[in-house]
Tab-separated table of C-alpha atoms in Angstrom:
chain	number	residue	atom	x	y	z
Q	1289	MET	CA	202.993	129.172	90.806
Q	1290	ASP	CA	203.927	125.505	91.252
Q	1291	LEU	CA	205.793	126.091	94.529
Q	1292	ASN	CA	202.739	127.927	95.952
Q	1293	LEU	CA	200.729	124.450	95.294
Q	1294	GLN	CA	202.726	122.319	96.679
Q	1295	ILE	CA	203.278	124.922	99.858
Q	1296	VAL	CA	198.981	124.732	99.998
Q	1297	ASN	CA	199.266	120.972	99.736
Q	1298	GLN	CA	201.708	120.252	102.396
Q	1299	VAL	CA	199.431	122.446	104.692
Q	1300	PRO	CA	196.676	119.522	106.170
Q	1301	PHE	CA	192.914	119.976	105.104
Q	1302	TRP	CA	192.249	120.317	108.547
Q	1303	HIS	CA	194.468	123.550	108.862
Q	1304	ARG	CA	193.010	125.192	106.008
Q	1305	MET	CA	189.403	124.571	106.937
Q	1306	ILE	CA	190.220	126.127	110.565
Q	1307	TYR	CA	192.228	129.388	108.778
Q	1308	ALA	CA	188.933	129.772	106.393
Q	1309	MET	CA	186.252	129.128	109.054
Q	1310	ARG	CA	188.512	131.933	111.167
Q	1311	ASN	CA	188.198	134.176	107.987
Q	1312	LEU	CA	184.667	133.584	107.632
Q	1313	LEU	CA	184.060	134.103	111.490
Q	1314	ALA	CA	186.327	137.310	111.463
Q	1315	GLU	CA	184.232	138.577	108.489
Q	1316	LEU	CA	180.632	137.884	110.267
Q	1317	MET	CA	181.866	139.854	113.446
Q	1318	SER	CA	183.243	142.713	112.169
Q	1319	PRO	CA	181.044	146.072	113.245
Q	1320	PRO	CA	179.476	146.951	109.884
Q	1321	THR	CA	177.969	143.081	109.628
Q	1322	ILE	CA	176.868	143.361	112.821
Q	1323	ALA	CA	175.170	147.081	112.574
Q	1324	THR	CA	173.586	145.828	109.489
Q	1325	LYS	CA	171.761	142.509	111.102
Q	1326	PHE	CA	171.165	144.191	113.931
Q	1327	HIS	CA	169.354	147.323	112.523
Q	1328	SER	CA	167.458	145.225	109.952
Q	1329	PHE	CA	165.863	143.176	112.689
Q	1330	HIS	CA	165.045	146.151	114.434
Q	1331	ASP	CA	163.896	147.679	111.663
Q	1332	GLN	CA	161.460	144.700	110.530
Q	1333	PHE	CA	160.109	144.662	113.964
Q	1334	PHE	CA	159.502	147.908	114.782
Q	1335	GLY	CA	157.736	148.370	111.117
Q	1336	PHE	CA	155.722	145.405	111.443
Q	1337	LEU	CA	154.492	146.912	114.978
Q	1338	PHE	CA	153.902	150.236	113.875
Q	1339	GLY	CA	152.070	149.114	110.583
Q	1340	GLY	CA	150.358	146.521	112.240
Q	1341	VAL	CA	148.732	148.383	115.198
Q	1342	LYS	CA	146.211	151.233	114.168
Q	1343	SER	CA	146.855	153.404	117.503
Q	1344	LEU	CA	150.546	153.309	116.796
Q	1345	ARG	CA	150.371	154.171	113.479
Q	1346	ASN	CA	148.464	157.021	114.136
Q	1347	LEU	CA	151.072	158.616	116.468
Q	1348	ILE	CA	153.601	158.712	113.801
Q	1349	ILE	CA	151.308	158.926	110.112
Q	1350	GLY	CA	149.111	161.596	109.440
Q	1351	GLN	CA	148.736	165.098	109.507
Q	1352	ASP	CA	147.528	165.596	113.420
Q	1353	ALA	CA	150.036	162.718	114.580
Q	1354	PRO	CA	151.769	163.728	117.702
Q	1355	LEU	CA	154.868	162.470	116.380
Q	1356	LYS	CA	154.990	163.289	112.839
Q	1357	VAL	CA	158.392	164.821	113.056
Q	1358	ILE	CA	159.690	161.424	113.711
Q	1359	GLN	CA	157.940	160.272	109.974
Q	1360	ASP	CA	159.553	163.826	108.518
Q	1361	THR	CA	162.668	163.297	109.643
Q	1362	ILE	CA	162.692	159.323	108.226
Q	1363	GLN	CA	161.374	160.975	104.952
Q	1364	LEU	CA	164.186	163.541	104.883
Q	1365	LEU	CA	167.089	160.718	105.258
Q	1366	GLY	CA	165.130	158.413	102.709
Q	1367	ASN	CA	165.117	161.337	100.133
Q	1368	GLY	CA	168.925	161.664	100.537
Q	1369	THR	CA	169.460	157.881	99.957
Q	1370	ILE	CA	169.409	158.006	96.438
Q	1371	PRO	CA	171.979	160.859	95.652
Q	1372	CYS	CA	174.193	158.737	98.003
Q	1373	ILE	CA	174.093	155.504	96.280
Q	1374	THR	CA	174.177	157.218	92.979
Q	1375	ILE	CA	177.655	159.069	93.780
Q	1376	LEU	CA	178.789	155.909	95.261
Q	1377	LEU	CA	178.081	154.456	91.973
Q	1378	GLY	CA	179.787	157.075	89.938
Q	1379	GLY	CA	182.762	156.424	92.479
Q	1380	ASN	CA	183.062	152.662	91.863
Q	1381	LEU	CA	182.737	153.068	88.133
Q	1382	THR	CA	185.554	155.563	88.139
Q	1383	GLN	CA	187.331	153.076	90.005
Q	1384	GLY	CA	186.636	150.876	87.038
Q	1385	MET	CA	188.139	152.558	84.307
Q	1386	GLN	CA	191.521	152.666	86.327
Q	1387	SER	CA	191.445	149.256	86.840
Q	1388	SER	CA	192.761	146.224	84.449
Q	1389	SER	CA	192.776	143.380	86.942
Q	1390	MET	CA	190.140	141.163	85.378
Q	1391	GLN	CA	190.876	139.294	82.271
Q	1392	PRO	CA	188.586	140.334	79.197
Q	1393	LEU	CA	186.873	136.675	78.560
Q	1394	VAL	CA	185.514	137.039	82.134
Q	1395	LEU	CA	184.184	140.328	82.056
Q	1396	ILE	CA	182.753	139.611	78.547
Q	1397	SER	CA	181.180	136.005	79.555
Q	1398	MET	CA	179.510	138.136	82.587
Q	1399	VAL	CA	177.967	141.066	80.364
Q	1400	ILE	CA	176.753	138.357	78.122
Q	1401	ALA	CA	175.457	136.207	80.814
Q	1402	ARG	CA	173.877	138.853	82.638
Q	1403	LEU	CA	172.593	141.069	79.631
Q	1404	PHE	CA	171.638	138.362	77.080
Q	1405	ILE	CA	171.363	135.114	78.351
Q	1406	LEU	CA	169.352	135.660	81.509
Q	1407	PRO	CA	166.701	138.176	79.792
Q	1408	ALA	CA	166.131	135.316	77.497
Q	1409	ILE	CA	165.452	132.689	80.109
Q	1410	GLY	CA	163.101	135.295	81.614
Q	1411	PHE	CA	161.348	135.836	78.947
Q	1412	PHE	CA	161.028	132.239	78.094
Q	1413	VAL	CA	159.678	131.710	82.026
Q	1414	VAL	CA	157.071	134.939	81.302
Q	1415	ARG	CA	156.063	133.397	78.266
Q	1416	ALA	CA	155.615	129.943	79.510
Q	1417	ALA	CA	153.794	131.311	82.729
Q	1418	ALA	CA	151.253	133.502	80.848
Q	1419	ASN	CA	150.411	130.756	78.112
Q	1420	PHE	CA	149.896	128.547	81.400
Q	1421	GLY	CA	147.613	131.354	82.674
Q	1422	TYR	CA	149.744	131.878	85.783
Q	1423	LEU	CA	150.019	135.489	84.504
Q	1424	PRO	CA	147.466	138.214	82.823
Q	1425	GLU	CA	147.168	138.532	78.943
Q	1426	ASP	CA	148.389	142.033	79.473
Q	1427	PRO	CA	151.707	142.652	77.699
Q	1428	LEU	CA	152.147	145.849	79.236
Q	1429	PHE	CA	152.609	143.425	82.266
Q	1430	GLN	CA	154.757	140.819	80.653
Q	1431	TYR	CA	157.109	143.443	78.938
Q	1432	VAL	CA	157.611	144.867	82.867
Q	1433	LEU	CA	158.303	141.507	83.883
Q	1434	VAL	CA	161.092	140.508	81.295
Q	1435	MET	CA	162.689	144.104	81.684
Q	1436	GLN	CA	163.217	143.127	84.932
Q	1437	TYR	CA	165.848	140.201	83.740
Q	1438	ALA	CA	167.340	142.547	81.425
Q	1439	MET	CA	168.485	145.360	83.916
Q	1440	PRO	CA	172.149	145.770	84.808
Q	1441	PRO	CA	173.574	144.935	88.400
Q	1442	ALA	CA	171.754	146.418	91.229
Q	1443	MET	CA	173.649	149.213	92.677
Q	1444	ASN	CA	173.287	147.570	95.945
Q	1445	ILE	CA	176.264	145.379	95.255
Q	1446	SER	CA	178.645	148.179	95.169
Q	1447	THR	CA	177.425	149.055	98.573
Q	1448	MET	CA	178.079	145.705	99.913
Q	1449	ALA	CA	181.359	145.421	98.382
Q	1450	GLN	CA	182.119	148.560	99.517
Q	1451	LEU	CA	180.784	147.553	102.951
Q	1452	PHE	CA	182.765	144.472	103.379
Q	1453	ASP	CA	185.856	146.347	101.799
Q	1454	VAL	CA	186.005	142.633	99.571
Q	1455	GLY	CA	186.226	142.742	95.653
Q	1456	THR	CA	185.504	146.231	95.737
Q	1457	GLU	CA	188.184	146.834	92.289
Q	1458	GLU	CA	186.240	143.920	90.673
Q	1459	CYS	CA	182.540	145.079	91.372
Q	1460	SER	CA	183.804	148.478	89.967
Q	1461	VAL	CA	185.147	147.122	86.601
Q	1462	ILE	CA	182.304	144.698	86.077
Q	1463	LEU	CA	179.565	147.300	87.081
Q	1464	LEU	CA	181.271	149.974	84.679
Q	1465	TRP	CA	181.466	147.469	81.500
Q	1466	SER	CA	178.046	145.944	82.435
Q	1467	TYR	CA	176.373	149.876	82.821
Q	1468	GLY	CA	177.529	150.819	79.496
Q	1469	ALA	CA	176.606	147.690	77.509
Q	1470	SER	CA	172.880	148.150	79.060
Q	1471	THR	CA	172.738	151.014	77.214
Q	1472	ILE	CA	172.383	149.109	74.058
Q	1473	THR	CA	171.216	145.840	75.332
Q	1474	LEU	CA	168.429	147.446	77.114
Q	1475	THR	CA	167.115	149.394	73.778
Q	1476	ILE	CA	167.620	145.668	72.145
Q	1477	TRP	CA	165.394	143.834	74.355
Q	1478	SER	CA	162.594	146.864	74.659
Q	1479	THR	CA	162.360	147.058	70.978
Q	1480	PHE	CA	162.543	143.281	70.736
Q	1481	LEU	CA	159.561	142.686	73.389
Q	1482	ILE	CA	157.360	145.499	71.758
Q	1483	TRP	CA	157.790	143.699	68.701
Q	1484	VAL	CA	156.677	140.060	70.312
Q	1485	LEU	CA	154.211	141.539	72.456
Q	1486	GLY	CA	152.359	144.225	70.720
Protein backbone atom coordinates (compact mmCIF):
# COMPACT_ATOMS: atom_id res chain seq x y z
CA MET A 1 0.00 0.00 0.00
CA ASP A 2 2.84 2.41 0.88
CA LEU A 3 4.61 1.53 -2.38
CA ASN A 4 1.51 2.44 -4.40
CA LEU A 5 1.22 5.73 -2.49
CA GLN A 6 4.87 6.54 -3.18
CA ILE A 7 4.42 5.81 -6.89
CA VAL A 8 1.34 8.06 -7.05
CA ASN A 9 3.21 10.86 -5.25
CA GLN A 10 6.10 10.63 -7.73
CA VAL A 11 3.79 11.23 -10.72
CA PRO A 12 3.42 14.99 -11.35
CA PHE A 13 0.07 16.56 -10.61
CA TRP A 14 -0.47 17.65 -14.23
CA HIS A 15 0.07 14.12 -15.52
CA ARG A 16 -2.55 12.84 -13.11
CA MET A 17 -4.97 15.61 -14.18
CA ILE A 18 -4.42 14.84 -17.88
CA TYR A 19 -4.96 11.13 -17.20
CA ALA A 20 -8.17 11.84 -15.29
CA MET A 21 -9.46 14.20 -18.03
CA ARG A 22 -8.65 11.63 -20.72
CA ASN A 23 -10.63 8.97 -18.82
CA LEU A 24 -13.53 11.40 -18.34
CA LEU A 25 -13.59 12.27 -22.03
CA ALA A 26 -13.43 8.60 -22.97
CA GLU A 27 -16.51 7.95 -20.78
CA LEU A 28 -18.36 10.95 -22.19
CA MET A 29 -17.59 9.98 -25.79
CA SER A 30 -18.62 6.35 -25.40
CA PRO A 31 -21.42 5.29 -27.77
CA PRO A 32 -24.06 4.70 -25.04
CA THR A 33 -23.49 8.19 -23.63
CA ILE A 34 -23.66 9.86 -27.03
CA ALA A 35 -26.80 7.91 -27.90
CA THR A 36 -28.43 8.86 -24.61
CA LYS A 37 -27.69 12.57 -25.08
CA PHE A 38 -28.73 12.52 -28.75
CA HIS A 39 -32.02 10.77 -28.10
CA SER A 40 -32.83 12.85 -25.04
CA PHE A 41 -32.47 16.16 -26.89
CA HIS A 42 -34.43 15.06 -29.93
CA ASP A 43 -37.12 13.35 -27.84
CA GLN A 44 -37.65 16.51 -25.82
CA PHE A 45 -37.64 18.74 -28.91
CA PHE A 46 -40.15 16.65 -30.82
CA GLY A 47 -42.22 16.09 -27.68
CA PHE A 48 -42.59 19.83 -27.15
CA LEU A 49 -43.19 20.40 -30.86
CA PHE A 50 -45.97 17.83 -31.17
CA GLY A 51 -47.38 18.70 -27.75
CA GLY A 52 -47.49 22.44 -28.42
CA VAL A 53 -48.79 22.51 -32.01
CA LYS A 54 -52.38 21.29 -32.11
CA SER A 55 -52.37 20.36 -35.81
CA LEU A 56 -49.29 18.14 -35.33
CA ARG A 57 -50.76 16.59 -32.20
CA ASN A 58 -53.96 15.70 -34.06
CA LEU A 59 -51.90 13.80 -36.65
CA ILE A 60 -50.78 11.24 -34.05
CA ILE A 61 -53.12 11.38 -31.05
CA GLY A 62 -56.80 10.50 -31.28
CA GLN A 63 -59.00 7.71 -32.59
CA ASP A 64 -59.24 9.17 -36.11
CA ALA A 65 -55.59 10.34 -36.36
CA PRO A 66 -53.97 9.42 -39.68
CA LEU A 67 -50.66 8.46 -38.00
CA LYS A 68 -52.23 6.71 -35.00
CA VAL A 69 -49.93 3.75 -35.63
CA ILE A 70 -47.03 5.85 -34.23
CA GLN A 71 -48.86 6.38 -30.94
CA ASP A 72 -49.77 2.69 -30.77
CA THR A 73 -46.15 1.68 -31.42
CA ILE A 74 -44.78 4.04 -28.75
CA GLN A 75 -47.38 2.82 -26.27
CA LEU A 76 -46.53 -0.82 -27.03
CA LEU A 77 -42.81 -0.18 -26.52
CA GLY A 78 -43.49 1.83 -23.37
CA ASN A 79 -45.52 -1.00 -21.86
CA GLY A 80 -42.50 -3.29 -22.16
CA THR A 81 -40.18 -0.86 -20.39
CA ILE A 82 -41.38 -1.60 -16.84
CA PRO A 83 -40.92 -5.40 -17.08
CA CYS A 84 -37.46 -4.91 -18.63
CA ILE A 85 -36.37 -2.59 -15.81
CA THR A 86 -37.75 -5.07 -13.27
CA ILE A 87 -35.77 -7.90 -14.86
CA LEU A 88 -32.64 -5.73 -14.83
CA LEU A 89 -33.21 -4.95 -11.16
CA GLY A 90 -33.63 -8.65 -10.39
CA GLY A 91 -30.37 -9.44 -12.18
CA ASN A 92 -28.58 -6.74 -10.19
CA LEU A 93 -30.01 -7.99 -6.90
CA THR A 94 -28.81 -11.51 -7.75
CA GLN A 95 -25.29 -10.15 -8.30
CA GLY A 96 -25.53 -8.42 -4.92
CA MET A 97 -26.08 -11.74 -3.14
CA GLN A 98 -22.86 -13.16 -4.57
CA SER A 99 -20.69 -10.09 -3.94
CA SER A 100 -18.81 -9.11 -0.82
CA SER A 101 -16.69 -6.23 -2.13
CA MET A 102 -18.26 -3.56 0.09
CA GLN A 103 -17.44 -3.19 3.75
CA PRO A 104 -20.43 -3.80 6.03
CA LEU A 105 -19.99 -0.49 7.88
CA VAL A 106 -20.20 1.48 4.62
CA LEU A 107 -23.27 -0.46 3.55
CA ILE A 108 -25.01 0.00 6.91
CA SER A 109 -24.22 3.73 6.85
CA MET A 110 -25.73 4.08 3.37
CA VAL A 111 -28.90 2.22 4.32
CA ILE A 112 -29.34 4.26 7.52
CA ALA A 113 -28.75 7.55 5.70
CA ARG A 114 -31.10 6.67 2.84
CA LEU A 115 -33.93 5.02 4.76
CA PHE A 116 -33.86 6.76 8.17
CA ILE A 117 -32.02 10.12 8.09
CA LEU A 118 -33.29 11.34 4.71
CA PRO A 119 -36.98 10.64 5.52
CA ALA A 120 -36.54 12.41 8.88
CA ILE A 121 -35.15 15.47 7.09
CA GLY A 122 -37.99 15.25 4.57
CA PHE A 123 -40.56 15.05 7.36
CA PHE A 124 -39.26 18.25 8.99
CA VAL A 125 -39.06 20.03 5.61
CA VAL A 126 -42.66 19.10 4.72
CA ARG A 127 -43.97 20.02 8.17
CA ALA A 128 -42.14 23.37 8.08
CA ALA A 129 -43.49 24.12 4.61
CA ALA A 130 -47.02 23.27 5.77
CA ASN A 131 -46.65 25.45 8.88
CA PHE A 132 -45.46 28.42 6.80
CA GLY A 133 -48.44 27.98 4.48
CA TYR A 134 -46.55 26.79 1.41
CA LEU A 135 -48.42 23.48 1.36
CA PRO A 136 -52.10 22.69 1.84
CA GLU A 137 -53.13 21.29 5.20
CA ASP A 138 -54.26 18.03 3.57
CA PRO A 139 -52.70 15.17 5.61
CA LEU A 140 -52.74 12.79 2.66
CA PHE A 141 -50.76 15.24 0.53
CA GLN A 142 -48.14 15.64 3.25
CA TYR A 143 -48.05 11.86 3.75
CA VAL A 144 -47.28 11.29 0.06
CA LEU A 145 -44.57 13.99 0.07
CA VAL A 146 -42.78 12.48 3.08
CA MET A 147 -43.09 8.95 1.74
CA GLN A 148 -41.20 10.05 -1.37
CA TYR A 149 -38.19 10.60 0.90
CA ALA A 150 -38.58 7.14 2.44
CA MET A 151 -38.51 5.16 -0.81
CA PRO A 152 -35.48 2.99 -1.63
CA PRO A 153 -33.10 4.09 -4.43
CA ALA A 154 -34.55 4.26 -7.92
CA MET A 155 -34.08 1.35 -10.30
CA ASN A 156 -32.72 3.79 -12.89
CA ILE A 157 -29.49 3.99 -10.87
CA SER A 158 -28.81 0.34 -11.68
CA THR A 159 -29.66 1.03 -15.33
CA MET A 160 -27.11 3.87 -15.41
CA ALA A 161 -24.48 1.67 -13.73
CA GLN A 162 -25.08 -1.03 -16.35
CA LEU A 163 -25.00 1.53 -19.17
CA PHE A 164 -21.60 2.94 -18.17
CA ASP A 165 -20.30 -0.40 -16.83
CA VAL A 166 -19.03 1.34 -13.70
CA GLY A 167 -19.79 0.22 -10.15
CA THR A 168 -22.30 -2.45 -11.16
CA GLU A 169 -21.20 -4.79 -8.38
CA GLU A 170 -21.38 -2.10 -5.69
CA CYS A 171 -24.70 -0.85 -7.04
CA SER A 172 -26.19 -4.33 -6.88
CA VAL A 173 -25.08 -4.80 -3.27
CA ILE A 174 -26.51 -1.40 -2.25
CA LEU A 175 -29.80 -2.08 -4.03
CA LEU A 176 -30.12 -5.55 -2.52
CA TRP A 177 -29.75 -4.36 1.07
CA SER A 178 -31.68 -1.12 0.52
CA TYR A 179 -34.68 -2.94 -0.92
CA GLY A 180 -34.46 -5.58 1.78
CA ALA A 181 -34.35 -2.99 4.57
CA SER A 182 -37.06 -0.87 2.95
CA THR A 183 -39.65 -3.57 3.63
CA ILE A 184 -39.24 -2.72 7.32
CA THR A 185 -38.59 1.03 7.10
CA LEU A 186 -41.52 1.74 4.78
CA THR A 187 -43.83 0.08 7.30
CA ILE A 188 -42.31 2.06 10.17
CA TRP A 189 -42.48 5.41 8.33
CA SER A 190 -46.00 4.76 7.09
CA THR A 191 -47.22 3.92 10.61
CA PHE A 192 -45.45 6.95 12.07
CA LEU A 193 -46.87 9.33 9.47
CA ILE A 194 -50.41 8.02 9.84
CA TRP A 195 -50.08 8.48 13.62
CA VAL A 196 -48.68 12.03 13.35
CA LEU A 197 -50.73 13.34 10.44
CA GLY A 198 -53.96 11.44 11.08
